[in-house]
Coordinates of C-alpha atoms in Angstrom, one line a residue:
Chain A
M1 CA 29.1 9.5 14.0
E2 CA 30.3 6.2 12.5
K3 CA 29.3 5.4 9.0
E4 CA 26.9 2.7 8.1
L5 CA 26.0 1.0 4.8
W6 CA 22.5 1.8 3.8
K7 CA 20.4 0.9 0.8
G8 CA 18.7 4.0 -0.6
N9 CA 15.2 2.8 0.0
E10 CA 15.9 1.8 3.5
A11 CA 17.5 5.1 4.2
V12 CA 14.4 6.9 3.0
A13 CA 12.3 4.8 5.3
E14 CA 14.5 5.3 8.3
A15 CA 14.8 9.0 7.6
A16 CA 11.0 9.3 7.8
I17 CA 11.0 7.6 11.2
R18 CA 13.7 9.9 12.4
A19 CA 11.7 12.9 11.3
G20 CA 8.8 11.8 13.4
C21 CA 6.7 10.0 10.8
K22 CA 4.6 7.3 12.4
Y23 CA 2.2 6.5 9.6
F24 CA 2.8 5.1 6.1
F25 CA 0.2 4.0 3.6
G26 CA 1.2 2.6 0.3
Y27 CA 1.1 -0.1 -2.3
P28 CA 4.0 -2.2 -3.5
I29 CA 5.9 -1.5 -6.8
T30 CA 9.5 -2.1 -7.9
P31 CA 12.0 -0.4 -7.4
Q32 CA 10.8 1.1 -4.2
N33 CA 9.6 -1.9 -2.3
E34 CA 12.2 -1.8 0.5
I35 CA 10.6 1.5 1.7
P36 CA 7.3 -0.2 2.7
E37 CA 9.1 -3.4 3.6
Y38 CA 11.3 -1.5 6.1
L39 CA 8.4 0.5 7.5
S40 CA 6.1 -2.5 7.8
Y41 CA 8.8 -4.0 10.2
H42 CA 9.8 -0.8 12.0
L43 CA 6.7 1.4 12.4
P44 CA 4.8 -1.0 14.6
K45 CA 7.9 -1.1 17.0
I46 CA 7.5 2.7 17.6
G47 CA 3.7 2.6 18.0
G48 CA 3.1 3.7 14.5
C49 CA 1.0 2.2 11.7
F50 CA 2.0 0.7 8.4
L51 CA -0.9 -0.2 6.1
Q52 CA -0.7 -1.7 2.7
A53 CA -3.7 -0.1 1.0
E54 CA -5.8 -1.8 -1.7
S55 CA -4.4 0.6 -4.3
E56 CA -2.3 3.7 -4.7
V57 CA -5.5 5.8 -5.0
A58 CA -6.6 4.5 -1.6
A59 CA -3.1 5.1 -0.1
I60 CA -3.0 8.8 -1.1
N61 CA -6.4 9.4 0.3
M62 CA -5.3 7.7 3.6
I63 CA -2.4 10.2 3.5
Y64 CA -5.0 13.0 3.1
G65 CA -6.9 11.8 6.1
A66 CA -3.9 11.3 8.3
A67 CA -2.3 14.6 7.3
G68 CA -5.7 16.3 8.1
C69 CA -5.4 14.9 11.7
G70 CA -2.1 16.8 12.0
V71 CA 0.3 13.8 12.1
R72 CA 3.4 13.3 10.1
V73 CA 2.7 10.8 7.3
M74 CA 4.4 9.5 4.1
T75 CA 3.6 7.5 1.1
S76 CA 6.0 6.1 -1.5
S77 CA 5.7 4.6 -4.9
S78 CA 7.3 4.3 -8.3
S79 CA 6.3 6.0 -11.6
P80 CA 3.0 4.3 -12.6
G81 CA 1.9 4.3 -8.9
I82 CA 2.6 8.0 -8.6
S83 CA 0.4 8.6 -11.7
L84 CA -2.4 7.0 -9.7
K85 CA -1.8 9.4 -6.8
Q86 CA -2.1 12.6 -8.8
E87 CA -5.7 13.4 -7.9
G88 CA -4.9 13.1 -4.2
I89 CA -1.9 15.4 -4.6
T90 CA -3.9 18.3 -6.1
Y91 CA -6.5 17.8 -3.4
M92 CA -3.9 18.0 -0.7
C93 CA -2.4 21.1 -2.2
G94 CA -5.9 22.5 -2.4
A95 CA -6.7 21.6 1.2
E96 CA -3.2 22.7 2.4
L97 CA -2.1 19.4 3.9
P98 CA 1.5 18.6 4.7
A99 CA 2.9 15.1 3.8
V100 CA 5.9 13.6 2.1
I101 CA 5.5 11.6 -1.2
V102 CA 8.5 9.7 -2.5
N103 CA 8.8 8.6 -6.1
M104 CA 11.6 6.1 -7.0
M105 CA 11.3 6.5 -10.8
R106 CA 11.4 3.6 -13.2
G107 CA 11.2 3.5 -17.0
G108 CA 7.9 4.5 -18.7
P109 CA 5.6 5.4 -20.2
G110 CA 2.9 3.1 -18.8
L111 CA 4.3 0.1 -17.0
G112 CA 7.6 0.6 -18.8
T113 CA 10.5 -1.2 -17.0
I114 CA 11.8 -1.6 -13.4
Q115 CA 15.1 0.0 -14.3
P116 CA 16.1 3.5 -13.3
A117 CA 14.7 6.5 -15.2
Q118 CA 13.7 10.2 -14.8
G119 CA 10.7 10.3 -17.1
D120 CA 8.5 11.8 -14.4
Y121 CA 10.1 15.2 -14.3
F122 CA 7.1 16.9 -16.0
Q123 CA 4.7 15.0 -13.7
A124 CA 6.7 16.0 -10.6
T125 CA 7.2 19.7 -11.5
R126 CA 4.1 20.5 -13.5
G127 CA 1.8 18.1 -11.7
G128 CA -0.5 15.5 -13.2
G129 CA -3.4 16.8 -11.1
N130 CA -5.8 19.7 -12.0
G131 CA -5.7 23.3 -11.0
D132 CA -3.0 25.9 -10.1
Y133 CA -1.0 24.0 -7.6
R134 CA 2.7 23.6 -6.8
H135 CA 4.8 21.5 -4.4
L136 CA 8.5 21.3 -3.6
V137 CA 10.4 18.6 -5.4
Y138 CA 13.7 17.4 -3.9
A139 CA 16.0 15.4 -6.1
P140 CA 18.8 13.7 -4.0
A141 CA 21.8 12.3 -5.8
T142 CA 23.4 10.3 -3.0
I143 CA 22.0 8.1 -0.2
Q144 CA 23.3 10.6 2.3
E145 CA 21.2 13.3 0.5
A146 CA 18.2 11.0 0.4
A147 CA 18.4 10.5 4.1
D148 CA 18.9 14.3 4.7
Y149 CA 16.2 15.6 2.3
V150 CA 13.5 13.2 3.4
Q151 CA 14.0 14.4 7.0
M152 CA 14.0 18.0 5.8
A153 CA 10.9 17.4 3.6
F154 CA 8.7 16.8 6.7
D155 CA 9.7 20.2 8.2
V156 CA 9.2 22.1 4.9
A157 CA 5.8 20.4 4.4
D158 CA 4.7 21.5 7.8
L159 CA 6.1 25.0 7.4
Y160 CA 4.1 25.7 4.2
R161 CA 1.2 23.3 4.8
N162 CA 1.8 21.7 1.5
P163 CA 2.9 18.2 0.3
V164 CA 6.6 17.8 -0.6
M165 CA 7.8 15.3 -3.1
V166 CA 11.1 13.5 -3.1
V167 CA 12.1 12.0 -6.5
A168 CA 15.0 9.8 -7.3
D169 CA 15.7 7.3 -10.1
G170 CA 15.5 3.7 -9.1
M171 CA 19.3 3.4 -8.9
I172 CA 19.3 5.7 -5.8
G173 CA 16.6 3.5 -4.2
Q174 CA 18.5 0.3 -5.0
M175 CA 22.1 1.1 -4.5
M176 CA 24.1 1.0 -1.2
E177 CA 26.3 3.8 0.1
A178 CA 28.0 4.7 3.4
I179 CA 26.1 7.4 5.2
E180 CA 25.9 8.9 8.7
W181 CA 22.8 10.0 10.4
R182 CA 22.9 13.7 11.2
E183 CA 20.5 16.2 12.7
M184 CA 18.9 18.5 10.2
P185 CA 18.8 22.2 11.0
K186 CA 15.8 23.0 13.2
R187 CA 13.1 25.2 11.7
E188 CA 10.5 27.0 13.7
L189 CA 7.2 25.4 12.8
P190 CA 3.7 26.7 13.3
E191 CA 1.3 24.8 15.5
K192 CA -1.3 22.8 13.6
T193 CA -4.3 24.7 14.8
W194 CA -6.2 23.7 11.7
A195 CA -6.0 19.9 12.2
T196 CA -9.1 17.9 12.9
T197 CA -8.1 16.6 16.3
G198 CA -11.5 16.9 18.0
T199 CA -13.1 20.1 19.4
K200 CA -13.6 18.8 23.0
G201 CA -16.6 21.2 22.8
E202 CA -14.2 24.1 23.1
R203 CA -14.0 25.4 19.5
K204 CA -15.7 25.3 16.2
P205 CA -15.0 22.2 14.2
N206 CA -12.0 22.5 11.8
V207 CA -13.0 21.6 8.2
I208 CA -10.5 20.3 5.7
N209 CA -11.7 20.7 2.2
S210 CA -10.7 21.9 -1.3
L211 CA -14.2 22.8 -2.4
Y212 CA -15.2 26.5 -2.8
I213 CA -18.8 27.1 -3.9
D214 CA -18.3 30.9 -4.3
P215 CA -15.8 31.6 -7.1
N216 CA -14.7 34.8 -5.4
L217 CA -13.6 32.8 -2.4
C218 CA -11.9 30.2 -4.7
A219 CA -10.1 33.1 -6.5
E220 CA -8.9 34.4 -3.1
H221 CA -7.8 31.0 -2.1
N222 CA -5.7 30.7 -5.3
E223 CA -4.1 34.1 -4.6
R224 CA -3.1 32.9 -1.1
L225 CA -1.7 29.7 -2.4
A226 CA 0.2 31.6 -5.1
A227 CA 1.8 33.8 -2.4
K228 CA 2.8 30.6 -0.6
Y229 CA 4.4 29.1 -3.7
K230 CA 6.3 32.4 -4.2
A231 CA 7.7 32.2 -0.7
M232 CA 8.9 28.6 -1.5
E233 CA 10.6 29.9 -4.6
E234 CA 12.3 32.6 -2.6
N235 CA 13.4 30.5 0.3
E236 CA 13.7 26.9 -0.6
T237 CA 15.5 26.8 -4.0
R238 CA 18.6 24.6 -3.8
W239 CA 21.4 23.6 -6.2
E240 CA 25.0 22.5 -6.3
E241 CA 27.8 23.7 -8.6
V242 CA 30.9 21.6 -9.3
N243 CA 33.8 23.0 -11.3
T244 CA 31.6 25.6 -13.0
E245 CA 34.0 28.5 -12.7
N246 CA 35.3 29.4 -16.1
C247 CA 34.2 26.1 -17.6
E248 CA 33.9 25.6 -21.3
V249 CA 31.0 23.1 -21.2
L250 CA 28.3 23.3 -18.6
F251 CA 26.4 20.1 -17.8
V252 CA 23.0 20.3 -16.2
A253 CA 22.0 17.0 -14.5
Y254 CA 20.3 15.7 -11.3
G255 CA 20.2 12.4 -9.5
T256 CA 22.2 9.5 -11.0
P257 CA 23.1 11.5 -14.2
S258 CA 24.8 14.1 -12.0
R259 CA 27.1 11.3 -10.6
I260 CA 27.8 10.1 -14.1
T261 CA 28.5 13.6 -15.1
K262 CA 31.1 14.0 -12.4
A263 CA 33.0 11.0 -13.9
A264 CA 32.6 12.5 -17.4
I265 CA 34.1 15.7 -16.2
K266 CA 37.2 13.8 -15.2
L267 CA 37.4 12.1 -18.6
L268 CA 37.1 15.5 -20.3
E269 CA 39.8 17.0 -18.1
K270 CA 42.2 14.3 -19.4
E271 CA 41.6 15.7 -22.9
G272 CA 42.1 19.3 -21.7
I273 CA 38.4 20.3 -21.7
K274 CA 37.2 22.1 -18.7
A275 CA 33.6 21.0 -17.9
G276 CA 31.4 21.9 -15.0
L277 CA 28.2 20.6 -13.5
F278 CA 25.1 22.6 -12.4
R279 CA 22.9 20.3 -10.4
P280 CA 19.4 21.4 -9.4
I281 CA 18.6 19.8 -6.0
T282 CA 15.1 21.3 -6.0
L283 CA 13.4 20.5 -9.4
W284 CA 10.6 22.9 -8.3
P285 CA 11.4 25.7 -7.5
Y286 CA 13.9 25.5 -10.3
P287 CA 17.2 27.4 -9.6
S288 CA 16.8 29.4 -12.9
K289 CA 18.6 32.5 -11.8
Q290 CA 21.6 30.6 -10.6
L291 CA 21.7 28.4 -13.7
K292 CA 21.6 31.5 -16.0
A293 CA 24.5 33.1 -14.0
A294 CA 26.6 30.0 -14.4
A295 CA 25.8 29.5 -18.1
S296 CA 26.3 33.2 -19.1
Q297 CA 30.0 33.2 -18.1
E298 CA 32.1 34.2 -21.1
S299 CA 33.9 30.9 -21.0
V300 CA 30.8 28.7 -21.5
K301 CA 30.5 27.6 -25.2
A302 CA 27.7 25.1 -24.7
V303 CA 25.2 23.8 -22.2
V304 CA 24.6 20.0 -22.2
D305 CA 21.5 18.8 -20.5
F306 CA 21.7 15.1 -19.4
E307 CA 18.7 13.2 -18.2
L308 CA 17.4 9.6 -18.0
S309 CA 14.5 10.6 -20.2
M310 CA 14.0 11.8 -23.7
G311 CA 14.5 15.4 -22.5
Q312 CA 12.1 17.0 -20.0
M313 CA 14.2 19.2 -17.6
I314 CA 15.7 20.7 -20.8
D315 CA 12.6 22.8 -21.0
D316 CA 13.4 24.4 -17.6
V317 CA 17.0 24.8 -18.7
K318 CA 15.9 26.7 -21.8
I319 CA 13.5 28.9 -19.8
A320 CA 16.3 29.7 -17.4
L321 CA 18.8 30.5 -20.1
E322 CA 16.5 32.8 -22.1
G323 CA 18.4 31.9 -25.2
C324 CA 21.8 33.1 -23.9
R325 CA 23.6 29.8 -24.8
P326 CA 23.0 26.9 -27.1
V327 CA 21.6 23.8 -25.2
T328 CA 22.1 20.2 -26.4
F329 CA 20.7 17.0 -25.0
V330 CA 22.1 13.7 -24.0
G331 CA 20.2 10.9 -22.4
K332 CA 18.3 7.7 -22.6
A333 CA 14.8 6.7 -21.4
G334 CA 13.4 3.4 -20.5
G335 CA 15.9 2.1 -18.0
V336 CA 19.2 2.3 -19.9
V337 CA 21.9 4.4 -18.2
P338 CA 24.5 6.1 -20.4
T339 CA 28.2 5.7 -19.5
P340 CA 30.6 8.5 -18.5
A341 CA 32.3 8.1 -21.9
E342 CA 29.0 8.6 -23.8
V343 CA 28.3 11.7 -21.8
A344 CA 31.8 13.1 -22.4
A345 CA 31.4 12.4 -26.1
A346 CA 28.1 14.5 -26.1
A347 CA 30.0 17.4 -24.5
K348 CA 32.8 17.2 -27.2
A349 CA 30.2 17.2 -29.9
A350 CA 28.5 20.2 -28.4
I351 CA 31.7 22.3 -28.7
G352 CA 32.7 20.8 -32.0
R353 CA 35.7 18.8 -30.7
Chain B
M1 CA 35.0 -27.3 0.3
K2 CA 31.7 -29.0 -0.6
R3 CA 30.4 -29.4 -4.1
I4 CA 27.6 -26.9 -3.7
Q5 CA 28.2 -23.4 -2.1
I6 CA 24.9 -21.6 -1.2
I7 CA 25.4 -17.9 -0.5
T8 CA 22.8 -16.2 1.8
G9 CA 22.8 -13.1 3.9
H10 CA 21.2 -9.7 4.6
Y11 CA 20.6 -7.2 1.8
G12 CA 23.8 -5.4 1.1
S13 CA 26.1 -7.9 2.8
G14 CA 27.8 -8.4 -0.5
K15 CA 26.5 -11.9 -1.4
T16 CA 26.5 -11.3 -5.1
E17 CA 30.0 -9.8 -5.1
Y18 CA 31.2 -12.7 -3.0
A19 CA 29.4 -15.3 -5.1
V20 CA 30.9 -14.0 -8.4
N21 CA 34.4 -13.8 -6.9
L22 CA 34.0 -17.3 -5.4
A23 CA 32.9 -18.8 -8.7
L24 CA 35.8 -17.1 -10.6
H25 CA 38.2 -18.3 -7.8
L26 CA 36.9 -21.9 -8.1
A27 CA 37.1 -21.8 -11.9
E28 CA 40.9 -21.2 -11.7
T29 CA 41.4 -24.8 -10.4
T30 CA 38.1 -26.6 -11.0
E31 CA 36.3 -27.7 -14.2
N32 CA 32.5 -27.5 -14.5
V33 CA 31.8 -24.6 -12.2
A34 CA 28.3 -23.3 -12.5
L35 CA 26.8 -20.1 -10.9
A36 CA 23.1 -20.0 -10.5
D37 CA 21.2 -16.8 -9.8
L38 CA 18.5 -17.7 -7.3
D39 CA 17.6 -14.1 -6.4
I40 CA 13.9 -13.5 -6.8
V41 CA 13.7 -10.4 -4.6
N42 CA 16.3 -7.9 -5.8
P43 CA 15.9 -6.1 -9.1
Y44 CA 19.3 -4.3 -9.5
F45 CA 23.0 -5.3 -9.0
R46 CA 22.6 -8.9 -9.9
S47 CA 25.1 -11.6 -10.8
Y48 CA 23.8 -11.9 -14.4
E49 CA 25.4 -8.5 -15.0
Q50 CA 28.7 -10.3 -14.8
A51 CA 27.6 -13.3 -16.9
K52 CA 30.0 -12.5 -19.7
R53 CA 33.0 -12.2 -17.4
M54 CA 32.2 -15.5 -15.8
E55 CA 31.4 -17.3 -19.1
D56 CA 34.8 -16.1 -20.5
A57 CA 36.3 -17.9 -17.4
G58 CA 34.5 -21.1 -18.4
I59 CA 31.7 -20.8 -15.8
R60 CA 28.2 -21.9 -16.7
V61 CA 25.9 -19.1 -15.7
I62 CA 22.2 -19.9 -15.0
V63 CA 20.1 -16.8 -14.7
T64 CA 16.5 -16.3 -13.7
S65 CA 13.8 -16.1 -16.4
C66 CA 13.8 -13.3 -19.1
G67 CA 17.6 -13.0 -18.8
G68 CA 17.2 -11.9 -15.2
V69 CA 15.7 -8.5 -15.8
A70 CA 12.0 -9.3 -15.2
D71 CA 9.9 -7.7 -12.5
I72 CA 8.9 -11.1 -11.3
P73 CA 12.0 -13.2 -11.7
A74 CA 11.4 -17.0 -11.8
I75 CA 13.9 -19.7 -11.0
N76 CA 15.4 -21.2 -14.2
P77 CA 14.7 -25.0 -14.2
E78 CA 18.3 -25.5 -15.4
V79 CA 19.3 -25.0 -11.7
M80 CA 18.2 -28.6 -11.1
S81 CA 21.2 -29.9 -13.0
I82 CA 23.5 -28.7 -10.2
F83 CA 21.6 -30.8 -7.7
Q84 CA 21.2 -33.8 -10.0
Q85 CA 24.6 -34.0 -11.8
E86 CA 27.5 -34.5 -9.5
K87 CA 30.0 -33.2 -12.1
W88 CA 29.0 -29.6 -11.3
T89 CA 30.6 -27.5 -8.7
G90 CA 27.8 -25.0 -8.0
V91 CA 27.7 -21.6 -6.5
L92 CA 24.1 -20.5 -5.7
D93 CA 23.6 -16.7 -5.4
V94 CA 20.5 -16.5 -3.2
G95 CA 18.4 -13.4 -2.7
G96 CA 18.8 -11.2 0.4
D97 CA 17.2 -11.6 3.8
P98 CA 15.0 -14.4 5.0
I99 CA 12.5 -13.7 2.3
G100 CA 15.1 -14.2 -0.4
A101 CA 16.3 -17.4 1.2
R102 CA 12.7 -18.8 1.1
V103 CA 13.4 -20.0 -2.5
L104 CA 15.8 -22.6 -1.0
A105 CA 13.1 -24.5 0.8
R106 CA 11.9 -25.8 -2.6
F107 CA 15.3 -27.5 -3.0
A108 CA 16.0 -28.5 0.6
H109 CA 14.9 -32.1 0.1
M110 CA 17.3 -32.5 -2.8
L111 CA 20.3 -31.4 -0.9
K112 CA 22.3 -34.2 0.6
A113 CA 24.0 -33.6 3.9
G114 CA 27.7 -33.3 3.4
E115 CA 27.3 -32.2 -0.2
Y116 CA 26.7 -28.5 0.4
D117 CA 27.8 -25.5 2.4
L118 CA 25.2 -22.9 3.4
L119 CA 27.2 -19.7 3.9
F120 CA 25.9 -16.7 5.9
V121 CA 27.6 -13.6 4.5
L122 CA 28.0 -10.9 7.2
N123 CA 28.7 -7.2 6.8
A124 CA 29.3 -5.5 10.2
N125 CA 28.5 -2.1 8.6
R126 CA 24.9 -3.0 7.8
P127 CA 22.7 -1.5 10.5
E128 CA 20.6 -4.6 11.0
T129 CA 23.5 -7.0 11.4
K130 CA 26.0 -4.9 13.2
D131 CA 26.2 -6.8 16.5
V132 CA 26.2 -10.5 17.3
D133 CA 22.6 -10.6 18.5
S134 CA 21.1 -9.0 15.4
A135 CA 23.4 -11.1 13.1
L136 CA 22.3 -14.3 14.9
Q137 CA 18.7 -13.3 14.6
Y138 CA 19.1 -12.8 10.8
M139 CA 20.9 -16.0 10.4
Q140 CA 18.3 -18.0 12.3
A141 CA 15.5 -16.4 10.3
I142 CA 17.3 -17.4 7.1
E143 CA 17.6 -21.0 8.4
A144 CA 13.9 -21.0 9.2
E145 CA 12.8 -19.8 5.8
S146 CA 15.2 -22.0 3.8
R147 CA 14.6 -25.1 6.0
L148 CA 18.4 -25.6 5.9
K149 CA 21.1 -25.1 8.5
V150 CA 23.9 -22.6 8.0
T151 CA 27.3 -24.3 7.9
G152 CA 29.7 -21.4 7.8
I153 CA 30.1 -17.7 8.2
V154 CA 31.7 -15.3 5.6
N155 CA 33.0 -12.0 6.9
N156 CA 32.4 -9.6 4.0
T157 CA 32.5 -6.3 5.9
H158 CA 32.8 -3.3 3.6
L159 CA 31.6 0.3 3.1
C160 CA 31.6 0.2 -0.8
R161 CA 34.2 2.8 -1.9
E162 CA 34.9 3.9 1.7
T163 CA 36.1 0.5 2.9
T164 CA 39.3 0.6 5.0
P165 CA 41.3 -2.3 6.5
E166 CA 39.9 -1.3 9.9
E167 CA 36.4 -2.0 8.7
I168 CA 37.4 -5.4 7.6
L169 CA 39.1 -6.2 10.9
K170 CA 36.0 -4.9 12.8
G171 CA 34.0 -7.4 10.7
A172 CA 36.4 -10.2 11.4
G173 CA 35.8 -9.5 15.1
L174 CA 32.0 -9.8 14.7
A175 CA 32.3 -12.9 12.6
Q176 CA 34.5 -14.4 15.4
Q177 CA 31.9 -13.6 18.0
L178 CA 29.1 -15.1 15.9
S179 CA 31.4 -18.2 15.3
E180 CA 31.9 -18.6 19.1
R181 CA 28.1 -18.2 19.7
T182 CA 27.1 -20.7 17.1
G183 CA 30.0 -23.1 16.9
L184 CA 30.1 -22.4 13.1
P185 CA 33.5 -21.8 11.3
V186 CA 34.4 -18.5 9.6
V187 CA 35.1 -20.0 6.2
H188 CA 36.3 -16.8 4.4
H189 CA 37.1 -13.2 4.9
G190 CA 36.2 -11.5 1.6
V191 CA 38.9 -8.8 1.3
Q192 CA 39.3 -6.4 -1.6
R193 CA 42.6 -7.3 -3.2
K194 CA 44.3 -4.0 -2.4
F195 CA 43.7 -4.5 1.4
V196 CA 44.9 -8.1 1.6
D197 CA 48.4 -7.2 2.7
D198 CA 47.1 -4.8 5.4
V199 CA 45.0 -7.4 7.1
K200 CA 46.5 -10.8 6.4
D201 CA 48.6 -10.9 9.6
K202 CA 45.8 -9.6 11.8
I203 CA 43.1 -12.1 10.7
T204 CA 42.9 -15.8 11.5
G205 CA 41.1 -17.8 8.8
E206 CA 41.2 -17.9 5.0
I207 CA 41.1 -14.7 2.9
L208 CA 39.3 -14.7 -0.4
P209 CA 40.9 -11.8 -2.3
M210 CA 38.1 -9.9 -4.0
N211 CA 37.8 -7.9 -7.1
I212 CA 35.0 -5.3 -7.2
Y213 CA 32.8 -6.3 -10.1
M214 CA 29.4 -4.9 -9.1
K215 CA 29.8 -1.3 -10.0
K216 CA 27.6 1.8 -10.0
P217 CA 27.1 3.3 -13.5
W218 CA 29.6 6.1 -12.8
E219 CA 32.3 3.8 -11.5
I220 CA 32.6 1.6 -14.5
E221 CA 35.3 3.4 -16.4
F222 CA 37.3 4.3 -13.3
Y223 CA 37.9 1.1 -11.4
E224 CA 38.8 -1.5 -14.1
E225 CA 42.2 -1.9 -12.4
E226 CA 40.5 -3.4 -9.3

């Protein structure tokens, strides 16, 4: 198919439509505004509904309601707005409701800045809501991946009856790249027999709820959820490796930093240093085993974690490595993006060059 | 060419890249060139990022409030000097889409006919302006919001790093169709410098050779030569 030039946010919105999403509820915030803007224009054309809610809290609860009716639904926001949605996300995990939540991350904490950042890693992978819940987190690094993974996210959400989050730094929302629209591999999805679609007097009402009065039943519910999360870990973990074989320095980065790292690898190559990139595509489940395998190669002298934060994913890197290699950090928070040269310099420092 | 060049178009058509290249091109032969950033909708990839390059070339750069990086950019009142003082040759980099062009309505009454060009920058690879009907619809919506009439078309068809001469020629074809439909001239083809030789004999109309200044963070150290 012929390539077109898409802005990241528009591609996310169009991908949702192509995945069969007809409903969007959200509240404006930079740098993700083109997602609601696009959907406000295009959803009515396909008989869907776009609604600008009175707040992010209202929006996530509208998502809860629509997902409960068994339809495909999405919300999007940027960092502070995603903070407001945390309660709704744990309720959706508890009530086992599929939906897609997009976070185009900006600098924090608090209102922070509108420039790109990755300071919501902890929030996305550990959750800001209460209780033992998990959800998949996709981290696209290109507009093509953003288009692909948003489409895939709807299927995965339906398959596991669980919300799926797509996170990207604002750069990926705002930049333009050439992409082509391609069909995602089809998955066999269960029928939504649990949805509240009306009994027509033929069955007992379906109830969608996260409340369990009896602690034994709540404990059982948690066991069942845990088994589901385990299945996600086994089947849905994704990552990319670039130039990792026999590398001397192993970078770990996702999103925009992974693109900068690829440029830094070329700079290091000119100086005779072989560097590789390990890029998690799912931030949860984290590709721990695969990362440890790459890092424990004899050639690897140092692992350099690069994030647009003050160091959050680095915790998962250290958990994965179990102390097998030293880990150093390079990165900036608050909307400033390091250059390939700065990242290359961090790698040289890590190996004492 | 008129004293004031107003650059409009769909998001991603390359307005800012064209505006920066046009200002630098004008500054080669003209004194008192000013570029004003009138973009109040787009937070990233803005002309102020190239302020130093332009100032080094003698261009006066007028950015939105707070140095251009605020969440709610406001028009810098200095912009008025371009309208009021005839010594300035002005390039106005307007925000994308009809919504970005709305800012022009405030200045419409100050623009004297014959003193300005309102250019519609067109990229045939953008899904919402890829055929003549949709491009015309966008152009008319921009005219309605800005309360001004478009006076010329700029073919700026590209695919970022994946641009080929064929893409530029495809865009020239679309610009020609839009020109025939509206009676407006195609005033420029924005062509990346390295492709100028490939397309110059196959295009009618003036080519503005373009350097790529608006870069993604990982491109900065690799494409200085362009």
